[in-house]
Amino acid sequence: MSDLRTQDAASGSSSGSRRRTWAELLAGRVERQLRGPGRGHRLQDSAVHLLRRHLNLDDLLLEVEGPACKTLCLNQLGDPEASANLSSSFIGSALRDQASRLGVPVAVLSSQTVASSIMQICSSNGEPTHRVLLNAEQRKKLSSVLEVAQYLLAHSMFSRFSFCQELREVQNFLLLEAVWHLHVQNIVSLQELLESHADTQAIVAWLFRDLCLLCEQMEVSTQDTDIAQAMLSDFVQLFVLRGFQKSSDPRRNMEPERMAQLAIAVRRRMLIFALEALATGLQDESPVYKAVKCWFGRFCGHTFGRMMSTDCPKRFFSHTLTQVLTHKPVLKVSDAVRLQRDWSFAKTHPLLSSLYRRLFVMLSPEELIGHLEEVLGTHEVNWQHVLSCVSTLVICSPEAQQLVQDWVTRLLARAFESCDLDSMVTAFLVVRQAALEGPSVFPSYADWFQASFGSTRGFHSGSKKTLVFLFKFLSDLVPFEAPRYMQVHILYPPLVPSKYRSLLTDYVTLAKTRLADLKVSVENMGLYEDLSSAKDVTEPHSQAHQDVEKAIAVFEHTGKVPVAVMEASIFRRPYYMSHFLPALLTPRVLPRTPDSRAALIESLRRADKIPPSLYSTYCQACSSAAEKKPENAALGTKTEAICVEPLGLLAAALRELRTTMTDPTQYDVFSAQMAVVSERLSSALGLGEEDGSFEESQVQVNIFSPELEPQDQQVADLLLTSFCQNLIAANGFTPPDRQGPWAAHFVTSLCGRRLLPIVLTRLCQLLRHQGPGLSASHVLGLAALVIHLGECRPAVPEVHVASPAPVKSLPLPEFLSSLLTLRTAEASLFCLKFCTAAISYSLCKSSSQSKDILCSCLSPALMKKTAVRSPRTPVSGGHSRPSLEALVLALCRLAESRPLSVETENLPGTVAGERISLNLQRLVTAGTRNST
């Protein structure tokens, strides 16, 4: 083989192409590079770049000037004590001399020196690297360095570009507070620092990491809270301003666009981090919980106060809401139908609902509804976020009820016009979600369904095509929806022409089959079941016990067997025989004097509604029940203990509600907490009981012997006490005419059909039977409550008053007035005090209205009783009662007098010595003095 190489070399030589040595090759390349055009300039730039990357300024200055110069320019620059005697001008002069000796621009040298000093400060803490805030010593050193940097910048001895290049190399080792100080003191802006970094993903990851750490440390550290809040606000403002501003200048280069993309990317990553943390479930006080809470706290008007004149905050909030609604759209429509009961406002994570409320601040309710329509029409959505947003909207915005109804009407019109299934699904989901929040904010699902499809004006009545579309849609929902909705569809069916009756029959058969599979049937439904509720259906035996208690209450007030019981004994005999009668005939120790239960049983026996054998068995069981009385007593104690927890939760929610009275005009804050109260109230009263139907849609109250179950009375006392305390707290901050609708909203929540009889019965006990013993605080609070209850007259049924006289029905205001009697002097005095407080409160809360309007709005019964008990006024030499108008004017003059501070007394749950300022107290006192 060596021979072959020799031959090849020989042949190569013979061909005239001599093989050159390595030294000759290198020499030729250098010669060609030097001869190239502009090569000298490029070579110089490469050398400078190489030096900049690998130059050690400490060693270089040590070689040129010796140890003294090194100490001056590097160590002393970041040491306030060492450089105390050195002015910025002296340091600048020294840097200029050094730059001239080194042959480099002074701006480059100064930038490298300052960057090196900042890095020494950030790395001198000796603490773990997962920090973003400086300690006190580091802040002092950094302040000295930035003071020198500002001097160098003012004298054109500082290069921002070189400085950013230096910091870019050590970006991950910088503390975020140091970067913020550079931004705030105009050394180099945050935008310049971010744009100088070529790797966008790396800078986004760095900012995301440090912002999360900043949010966590901000909730932990108390001494650095002000600095951390200022940092976070400035970063959020920068992201919003650069990411959501519109430019009308076509000459702008692409760098600001890159900054906008970077700002949006950081903000998006923070939002995704927060939403995913909420989805996995957060433990309170965990680091992630604190970080999410802190980040959401920046979405407020205080953060964007300086940008309110622009459209950036509104575009930012709209964009954020879109991202929330479209985050991970993995849930199907069937999942939404099945799970939406768990997405009500009270069950939504407080941090998510607080985010919604903060986003709502910048957008009007009309804009929010329009935005929801747009997102649902153009994106795949996360149904949990969409529906929890709808719940928050109807809770926190008083205008949302009508806007949501109008939106649903448009959706249904579009759905039936073109058989659009998407619009149909959206309409039903939105209505059911809003109805979950209760009748105080939205009509029940049963009422809406009956109003939409129960007449010839329904959307479905146009043609056979629309009928087929409706029933196919309802049939497709059957496998996924709750039994309560199917019961509504069966008991309040759509109006269908007789020739298309088979469509309805087929659906009813399918729904009943599904209910049977779920072990729920229409025949076994309770007598007083609440079809407006979307809660789970209770077992028939559990519902039967509730029906028995309600039937006994109706019988006690009317003295007759309830019509619902008589109808059930004929038309719903399986439920009546298998569930209702066994619950009614539960063995017990019979009282010596027959009570309401015994009287009802006897009435049913005489009407042949109880089989003789069953009645005989009941009597025998009752005779032997006396021996088991201790067990029953123990059982009662256990039941009472079980009820303590729901009442305790309700009391806690009401206490939190009182804290919102510092500014009762904040409707969203009060409404949000009121939704929690409603949820706890429903639990305290029992599942599915809050809005149950009543006999002939009337409220039954026995004014001569009003009695309540112990737990019902505790619930009523909690609610009435809370209203009185809230009224006192609210008047301590704002007068009644500027308190917003909090009182009306609170009272509306008391008007549920399950709760209203309890409240009215308790008011009857207090006003009719215990009135003279009530304190002034009670009188003021209950008088205001009566005024607001009277305003709810159109939404509540008449009160069915049972007394020895013939039973009569009264409108709610007249019933409340009938509780104030004039039988004795003591009762008459209380009546005058109460009427004066009620009328005066009405005047105070409506002070902007004219006197004529007030006279027409006040309850005539209250005015008459006040006129009857008022002192006689001489008119034309005689005595006569003052007119109602004169009485109103007199009360108005009293209301304009100086407020009187009084102490609250004997009010449960209030702090002793809490002072209030109310014109009403002076009016009550004045009315009492005039009467005596």
Tab-separated table of C-alpha atoms in Angstrom, residues 338-712:
chain	number	residue	atom	x	y	z
A	338	ARG	CA	-75.571	16.985	34.278
A	339	LEU	CA	-73.192	19.060	36.415
A	340	GLN	CA	-74.396	22.642	36.244
A	341	ARG	CA	-76.115	22.420	39.634
A	342	ASP	CA	-72.619	22.298	41.148
A	343	TRP	CA	-71.628	25.539	39.410
A	344	SER	CA	-73.917	27.963	41.208
A	345	PHE	CA	-72.501	31.144	42.681
A	346	ALA	CA	-72.336	29.766	46.220
A	347	LYS	CA	-70.442	26.674	45.027
A	348	THR	CA	-68.017	28.515	42.735
A	349	HIS	CA	-64.527	29.032	44.139
A	350	PRO	CA	-64.427	32.471	45.816
A	351	LEU	CA	-61.293	33.447	43.909
A	352	LEU	CA	-62.946	32.723	40.545
A	353	SER	CA	-66.129	34.586	41.461
A	354	SER	CA	-64.009	37.511	42.682
A	355	LEU	CA	-62.225	37.552	39.319
A	356	TYR	CA	-65.583	37.702	37.516
A	357	ARG	CA	-66.705	40.584	39.693
A	358	ARG	CA	-63.504	42.500	39.038
A	359	LEU	CA	-63.894	41.978	35.297
A	360	PHE	CA	-67.504	43.167	35.488
A	361	VAL	CA	-66.417	46.526	36.911
A	362	MET	CA	-65.008	47.719	33.608
A	363	LEU	CA	-67.858	46.388	31.436
A	364	SER	CA	-71.519	47.337	31.617
A	365	PRO	CA	-74.148	44.556	31.910
A	366	GLU	CA	-75.151	45.145	28.291
A	367	GLU	CA	-71.541	44.773	27.167
A	368	LEU	CA	-71.154	41.613	29.251
A	369	ILE	CA	-74.217	39.973	27.698
A	370	GLY	CA	-73.010	40.978	24.237
A	371	HIS	CA	-69.574	39.587	24.989
A	372	LEU	CA	-71.041	36.290	26.195
A	373	GLU	CA	-73.093	36.049	23.009
A	374	GLU	CA	-70.030	36.694	20.871
A	375	VAL	CA	-67.828	34.182	22.680
A	376	LEU	CA	-70.484	31.448	22.615
A	377	GLY	CA	-71.071	32.073	18.941
A	378	THR	CA	-67.428	32.020	17.842
A	379	HIS	CA	-65.479	29.804	20.270
A	380	GLU	CA	-65.469	26.423	21.917
A	381	VAL	CA	-66.130	27.267	25.548
A	382	ASN	CA	-65.537	25.900	29.014
A	383	TRP	CA	-69.144	25.433	30.131
A	384	GLN	CA	-68.258	25.478	33.811
A	385	HIS	CA	-66.712	28.925	33.472
A	386	VAL	CA	-69.513	30.220	31.241
A	387	LEU	CA	-72.308	29.121	33.566
A	388	SER	CA	-70.563	30.193	36.770
A	389	CYS	CA	-70.053	33.562	35.055
A	390	VAL	CA	-73.811	33.739	34.344
A	391	SER	CA	-74.545	32.986	38.015
A	392	THR	CA	-72.169	35.713	39.162
A	393	LEU	CA	-73.699	38.154	36.697
A	394	VAL	CA	-77.302	37.671	37.847
A	395	ILE	CA	-76.230	37.794	41.495
A	396	CYS	CA	-74.062	40.901	41.292
A	397	SER	CA	-75.931	43.005	38.730
A	398	PRO	CA	-79.533	44.105	39.381
A	399	GLU	CA	-80.054	44.798	35.659
A	400	ALA	CA	-78.918	41.325	34.622
A	401	GLN	CA	-82.269	39.555	35.145
A	402	GLN	CA	-84.046	41.386	32.325
A	403	LEU	CA	-80.953	41.349	30.099
A	404	VAL	CA	-80.565	37.576	30.483
A	405	GLN	CA	-84.259	37.069	29.767
A	406	ASP	CA	-83.975	39.166	26.601
A	407	TRP	CA	-80.883	37.206	25.576
A	408	VAL	CA	-82.685	33.889	26.076
A	409	THR	CA	-85.645	35.180	24.053
A	410	ARG	CA	-83.308	36.006	21.150
A	411	LEU	CA	-81.697	32.582	21.410
A	412	LEU	CA	-85.056	30.794	21.322
A	413	ALA	CA	-86.262	32.873	18.385
A	414	ARG	CA	-83.096	32.006	16.469
A	415	ALA	CA	-83.317	28.345	17.480
A	416	PHE	CA	-86.902	27.808	16.296
A	417	GLU	CA	-86.446	29.940	13.209
A	418	SER	CA	-83.728	27.730	11.739
A	419	CYS	CA	-83.783	24.700	14.084
A	420	ASP	CA	-80.441	25.857	15.496
A	421	LEU	CA	-79.510	23.309	18.149
A	422	ASP	CA	-76.608	25.381	19.523
A	423	SER	CA	-78.896	28.316	20.323
A	424	MET	CA	-81.420	25.974	21.933
A	425	VAL	CA	-78.794	24.366	24.152
A	426	THR	CA	-77.406	27.751	25.198
A	427	ALA	CA	-80.857	29.108	26.066
A	428	PHE	CA	-81.784	26.172	28.302
A	429	LEU	CA	-78.419	26.074	30.059
A	430	VAL	CA	-78.444	29.815	30.739
A	431	VAL	CA	-82.017	29.784	32.061
A	432	ARG	CA	-81.410	26.817	34.332
A	433	GLN	CA	-78.214	28.358	35.655
A	434	ALA	CA	-79.846	31.698	36.424
A	435	ALA	CA	-82.826	29.953	38.045
A	436	LEU	CA	-80.438	28.123	40.395
A	437	GLU	CA	-79.774	31.444	42.157
A	438	GLY	CA	-83.336	31.664	43.466
A	439	PRO	CA	-86.481	33.670	42.762
A	440	SER	CA	-85.037	36.838	44.282
A	441	VAL	CA	-82.767	37.267	41.244
A	442	PHE	CA	-84.404	35.207	38.492
A	443	PRO	CA	-87.735	33.411	37.867
A	444	SER	CA	-87.890	29.703	38.589
A	445	TYR	CA	-87.344	27.218	35.788
A	446	ALA	CA	-90.946	25.992	36.105
A	447	ASP	CA	-92.316	29.510	35.673
A	448	TRP	CA	-90.052	30.195	32.695
A	449	PHE	CA	-90.860	26.911	30.955
A	450	GLN	CA	-94.589	27.387	31.418
A	451	ALA	CA	-94.432	31.004	30.194
A	452	SER	CA	-92.321	30.069	27.155
A	453	PHE	CA	-94.146	26.948	25.953
A	454	GLY	CA	-97.441	26.761	27.833
A	455	SER	CA	-99.516	28.964	25.523
A	456	THR	CA	-100.325	29.448	21.840
A	457	ARG	CA	-97.812	32.311	21.753
A	458	GLY	CA	-94.903	29.985	22.475
A	459	PHE	CA	-91.953	29.706	20.130
A	460	HIS	CA	-92.886	26.102	19.329
A	461	SER	CA	-96.417	26.792	18.083
A	462	GLY	CA	-95.467	27.898	14.581
A	463	SER	CA	-95.582	24.557	12.778
A	464	LYS	CA	-95.128	20.837	13.119
A	465	LYS	CA	-91.445	21.309	12.344
A	466	THR	CA	-90.919	23.463	15.445
A	467	LEU	CA	-92.898	21.002	17.591
A	468	VAL	CA	-90.772	18.095	16.408
A	469	PHE	CA	-87.642	20.173	17.045
A	470	LEU	CA	-88.716	20.972	20.630
A	471	PHE	CA	-89.650	17.430	21.637
A	472	LYS	CA	-86.584	15.922	19.996
A	473	PHE	CA	-84.458	18.352	21.993
A	474	LEU	CA	-86.245	17.522	25.252
A	475	SER	CA	-85.953	13.799	24.505
A	476	ASP	CA	-82.209	14.132	23.913
A	477	LEU	CA	-81.857	15.782	27.337
A	478	VAL	CA	-83.588	12.948	29.211
A	479	PRO	CA	-80.511	10.721	29.800
A	480	PHE	CA	-78.515	13.581	31.331
A	481	GLU	CA	-80.788	16.015	33.164
A	482	ALA	CA	-81.946	15.985	36.763
A	483	PRO	CA	-85.328	14.424	37.623
A	484	ARG	CA	-86.632	17.801	38.754
A	485	TYR	CA	-86.576	19.172	35.211
A	486	MET	CA	-88.381	16.168	33.772
A	487	GLN	CA	-91.058	16.578	36.426
A	488	VAL	CA	-91.504	20.195	35.345
A	489	HIS	CA	-91.873	19.111	31.705
A	490	ILE	CA	-94.485	16.504	32.666
A	491	LEU	CA	-96.569	18.597	35.056
A	492	TYR	CA	-96.331	21.817	33.012
A	493	PRO	CA	-96.203	20.385	29.473
A	494	PRO	CA	-95.942	22.489	26.321
A	495	LEU	CA	-99.253	23.373	24.714
A	496	VAL	CA	-99.682	21.056	21.740
A	497	PRO	CA	-102.559	20.912	19.193
A	498	SER	CA	-104.654	17.767	19.496
A	499	LYS	CA	-103.509	16.394	16.135
A	500	TYR	CA	-99.876	16.424	17.340
A	501	ARG	CA	-100.647	15.041	20.786
A	502	SER	CA	-98.608	11.937	20.086
A	503	LEU	CA	-95.401	13.980	20.223
A	504	LEU	CA	-96.119	14.992	23.814
A	505	THR	CA	-97.269	11.484	24.752
A	506	ASP	CA	-94.064	9.933	23.464
A	507	TYR	CA	-91.952	12.381	25.445
A	508	VAL	CA	-93.945	11.889	28.658
A	509	THR	CA	-93.567	8.116	28.321
A	510	LEU	CA	-89.825	8.460	27.832
A	511	ALA	CA	-89.455	10.848	30.787
A	512	LYS	CA	-91.524	8.620	33.097
A	513	THR	CA	-89.414	5.625	32.099
A	514	ARG	CA	-86.263	7.556	32.974
A	515	LEU	CA	-87.760	8.657	36.295
A	516	ALA	CA	-88.642	5.036	37.040
A	517	ASP	CA	-85.038	4.015	36.336
A	518	LEU	CA	-83.971	6.666	38.852
A	519	LYS	CA	-86.557	5.301	41.312
A	520	VAL	CA	-88.502	8.539	41.114
A	521	SER	CA	-92.002	8.729	39.710
A	522	VAL	CA	-94.555	11.426	39.253
A	523	GLU	CA	-97.038	9.377	41.259
A	524	ASN	CA	-94.653	9.308	44.238
A	525	MET	CA	-93.974	13.022	44.179
A	526	GLY	CA	-94.704	14.862	47.383
A	527	LEU	CA	-97.878	16.874	47.874
A	528	TYR	CA	-95.956	20.115	48.312
A	529	GLU	CA	-92.852	19.447	46.223
A	530	ASP	CA	-90.956	22.410	44.895
A	531	LEU	CA	-90.760	22.092	41.132
A	532	SER	CA	-89.014	25.442	40.851
A	533	SER	CA	-85.945	24.044	42.585
A	534	ALA	CA	-83.223	22.198	40.726
A	535	LYS	CA	-82.039	20.262	43.751
A	536	ASP	CA	-81.951	16.498	43.915
A	537	VAL	CA	-85.236	14.754	44.438
A	538	THR	CA	-85.670	13.472	47.962
A	539	GLU	CA	-86.749	9.926	48.658
A	540	PRO	CA	-90.548	9.471	48.826
A	541	HIS	CA	-90.486	8.608	52.528
A	542	SER	CA	-88.418	11.706	53.324
A	543	GLN	CA	-90.726	13.891	51.259
A	544	ALA	CA	-93.738	12.299	52.971
A	545	HIS	CA	-92.598	13.509	56.402
A	546	GLN	CA	-92.263	17.037	55.013
A	547	ASP	CA	-95.733	16.781	53.447
A	548	VAL	CA	-97.221	15.657	56.769
A	549	GLU	CA	-95.755	18.666	58.604
A	550	LYS	CA	-97.078	21.067	55.967
A	551	ALA	CA	-100.493	19.406	55.903
A	552	ILE	CA	-100.714	19.711	59.707
A	553	ALA	CA	-99.758	23.395	59.475
A	554	VAL	CA	-102.454	24.038	56.850
A	555	PHE	CA	-105.022	22.130	58.904
A	556	GLU	CA	-104.090	24.092	62.013
A	557	HIS	CA	-104.740	27.399	60.238
A	558	THR	CA	-107.886	26.436	58.307
A	559	GLY	CA	-109.508	23.754	60.450
A	560	LYS	CA	-110.147	21.697	57.312
A	561	VAL	CA	-108.398	18.773	55.668
A	562	PRO	CA	-106.073	20.285	53.029
A	563	VAL	CA	-107.313	19.974	49.476
A	564	ALA	CA	-103.971	18.542	48.382
A	565	VAL	CA	-104.406	15.641	50.828
A	566	MET	CA	-107.958	14.935	49.639
A	567	GLU	CA	-106.861	15.007	45.992
A	568	ALA	CA	-103.939	12.699	46.703
A	569	SER	CA	-106.235	10.172	48.391
A	570	ILE	CA	-108.176	9.909	45.096
A	571	PHE	CA	-105.825	10.667	42.208
A	572	ARG	CA	-102.456	9.738	43.705
A	573	ARG	CA	-103.455	6.813	45.866
A	574	PRO	CA	-100.146	4.856	45.599
A	575	TYR	CA	-98.194	7.725	47.191
A	576	TYR	CA	-100.985	8.462	49.659
A	577	MET	CA	-101.254	4.882	50.902
A	578	SER	CA	-97.593	3.863	50.732
A	579	HIS	CA	-95.884	7.004	51.978
A	580	PHE	CA	-98.152	9.764	53.273
A	581	LEU	CA	-100.342	7.750	55.655
A	582	PRO	CA	-97.431	5.773	57.184
A	583	ALA	CA	-95.651	9.076	57.859
A	584	LEU	CA	-98.801	10.618	59.344
A	585	LEU	CA	-99.584	7.556	61.494
A	586	THR	CA	-96.138	7.291	63.073
A	587	PRO	CA	-96.624	5.801	66.566
A	588	ARG	CA	-96.109	8.258	69.410
A	589	VAL	CA	-97.264	9.091	72.926
A	590	LEU	CA	-100.650	10.736	72.418
A	591	PRO	CA	-101.131	14.028	74.311
A	592	ARG	CA	-103.936	14.354	76.827
A	593	THR	CA	-105.421	17.234	74.825
A	594	PRO	CA	-105.567	16.304	71.128
A	595	ASP	CA	-103.159	18.383	69.099
A	596	SER	CA	-103.295	19.356	65.426
A	597	ARG	CA	-101.866	16.025	64.218
A	598	ALA	CA	-104.454	14.048	66.204
A	599	ALA	CA	-107.250	16.295	64.939
A	600	LEU	CA	-106.154	15.827	61.321
A	601	ILE	CA	-106.011	12.048	61.758
A	602	GLU	CA	-109.509	12.047	63.251
A	603	SER	CA	-110.861	14.185	60.394
A	604	LEU	CA	-109.380	11.799	57.802
A	605	ARG	CA	-110.816	8.802	59.659
A	606	ARG	CA	-114.300	10.324	59.674
A	607	ALA	CA	-113.957	11.009	55.943
A	608	ASP	CA	-113.050	7.327	55.348
A	609	LYS	CA	-109.592	8.279	54.104
A	610	ILE	CA	-107.800	5.939	56.532
A	611	PRO	CA	-108.396	2.164	56.263
A	612	PRO	CA	-109.822	0.797	59.561
A	613	SER	CA	-107.121	-1.842	59.871
A	614	LEU	CA	-104.358	0.744	59.497
A	615	TYR	CA	-106.017	3.054	62.047
A	616	SER	CA	-106.398	0.179	64.521
A	617	THR	CA	-102.737	-0.733	64.176
A	618	TYR	CA	-101.814	2.925	64.773
A	619	CYS	CA	-103.873	3.120	67.973
A	620	GLN	CA	-102.308	-0.076	69.346
A	621	ALA	CA	-98.803	1.185	68.596
A	622	CYS	CA	-99.521	4.500	70.310
A	623	SER	CA	-100.747	2.711	73.474
A	624	SER	CA	-97.371	0.947	73.841
A	625	ALA	CA	-95.258	3.995	72.855
A	626	ALA	CA	-95.165	5.405	76.400
A	627	GLU	CA	-92.527	2.864	77.391
A	628	LYS	CA	-90.209	4.161	74.655
A	629	LYS	CA	-90.518	7.819	75.644
A	630	PRO	CA	-86.928	8.132	76.963
A	631	GLU	CA	-85.612	6.765	73.675
A	632	ASN	CA	-87.706	9.244	71.779
A	633	ALA	CA	-86.431	12.050	73.979
A	634	ALA	CA	-82.873	10.986	73.320
A	635	LEU	CA	-83.644	10.848	69.627
A	636	GLY	CA	-85.020	14.359	69.788
A	637	THR	CA	-81.840	15.554	71.453
A	638	LYS	CA	-79.820	13.936	68.724
A	639	THR	CA	-81.930	15.560	66.008
A	640	GLU	CA	-81.501	18.943	67.630
A	641	ALA	CA	-77.743	18.410	67.729
A	642	ILE	CA	-77.763	17.573	64.038
A	643	CYS	CA	-79.483	20.888	63.268
A	644	VAL	CA	-76.901	22.938	65.137
A	645	GLU	CA	-74.372	22.812	62.325
A	646	PRO	CA	-76.607	24.293	59.545
A	647	LEU	CA	-77.766	27.033	61.916
A	648	GLY	CA	-74.185	27.781	62.891
A	649	LEU	CA	-73.167	28.084	59.254
A	650	LEU	CA	-76.146	30.372	58.608
A	651	ALA	CA	-75.223	32.557	61.588
A	652	ALA	CA	-71.620	32.811	60.343
A	653	ALA	CA	-72.783	33.809	56.874
A	654	LEU	CA	-75.046	36.490	58.337
A	655	ARG	CA	-72.158	37.869	60.408
A	656	GLU	CA	-70.043	38.121	57.265
A	657	LEU	CA	-72.970	39.828	55.560
A	658	ARG	CA	-72.894	42.537	58.190
A	659	THR	CA	-69.302	43.405	57.317
A	660	THR	CA	-70.480	44.478	53.852
A	661	MET	CA	-72.514	47.276	55.442
A	662	THR	CA	-69.467	49.550	55.494
A	663	ASP	CA	-70.611	50.527	52.001
A	664	PRO	CA	-74.137	49.218	51.375
A	665	THR	CA	-74.180	50.837	47.924
A	666	GLN	CA	-71.786	48.148	46.644
A	667	TYR	CA	-74.516	45.942	45.256
A	668	ASP	CA	-72.207	43.215	43.941
A	669	VAL	CA	-70.436	42.697	47.279
A	670	PHE	CA	-73.689	42.470	49.218
A	671	SER	CA	-75.376	40.278	46.592
A	672	ALA	CA	-72.450	37.886	46.510
A	673	GLN	CA	-72.611	37.334	50.257
A	674	MET	CA	-76.416	37.193	50.107
A	675	ALA	CA	-76.137	34.255	47.714
A	676	VAL	CA	-74.056	32.418	50.310
A	677	VAL	CA	-76.698	33.223	52.938
A	678	SER	CA	-79.422	31.809	50.693
A	679	GLU	CA	-77.442	28.609	50.253
A	680	ARG	CA	-76.973	28.225	54.015
A	681	LEU	CA	-80.633	29.127	54.605
A	682	SER	CA	-81.743	26.368	52.264
A	683	SER	CA	-79.659	23.863	54.222
A	684	ALA	CA	-81.000	25.088	57.555
A	685	LEU	CA	-84.609	24.742	56.420
A	686	GLY	CA	-84.136	21.342	54.831
A	687	LEU	CA	-83.445	20.190	51.289
A	688	GLY	CA	-86.001	21.357	48.756
A	689	GLU	CA	-88.190	23.217	51.244
A	690	GLU	CA	-87.439	26.865	50.684
A	691	ASP	CA	-89.940	27.568	47.926
A	692	GLY	CA	-92.516	24.814	48.249
A	693	SER	CA	-96.027	25.440	46.973
A	694	PHE	CA	-98.801	26.313	49.409
A	695	GLU	CA	-102.467	25.582	49.615
A	696	GLU	CA	-104.291	27.769	47.099
A	697	SER	CA	-101.145	29.946	46.773
A	698	GLN	CA	-101.894	31.592	50.120
A	699	VAL	CA	-99.788	32.102	53.224
A	700	GLN	CA	-101.412	30.712	56.371
A	701	VAL	CA	-100.965	32.598	59.669
A	702	ASN	CA	-102.888	32.143	62.899
A	703	ILE	CA	-102.624	35.550	64.555
A	704	PHE	CA	-104.171	34.468	67.899
A	705	SER	CA	-101.909	31.496	68.589
A	706	PRO	CA	-98.855	31.798	66.326
A	707	GLU	CA	-96.520	28.862	66.853
A	708	LEU	CA	-93.328	27.780	65.126
A	709	GLU	CA	-91.104	24.757	65.220
A	710	PRO	CA	-87.984	25.437	67.331
A	711	GLN	CA	-85.654	25.344	64.356
A	712	ASP	CA	-87.937	27.563	62.238
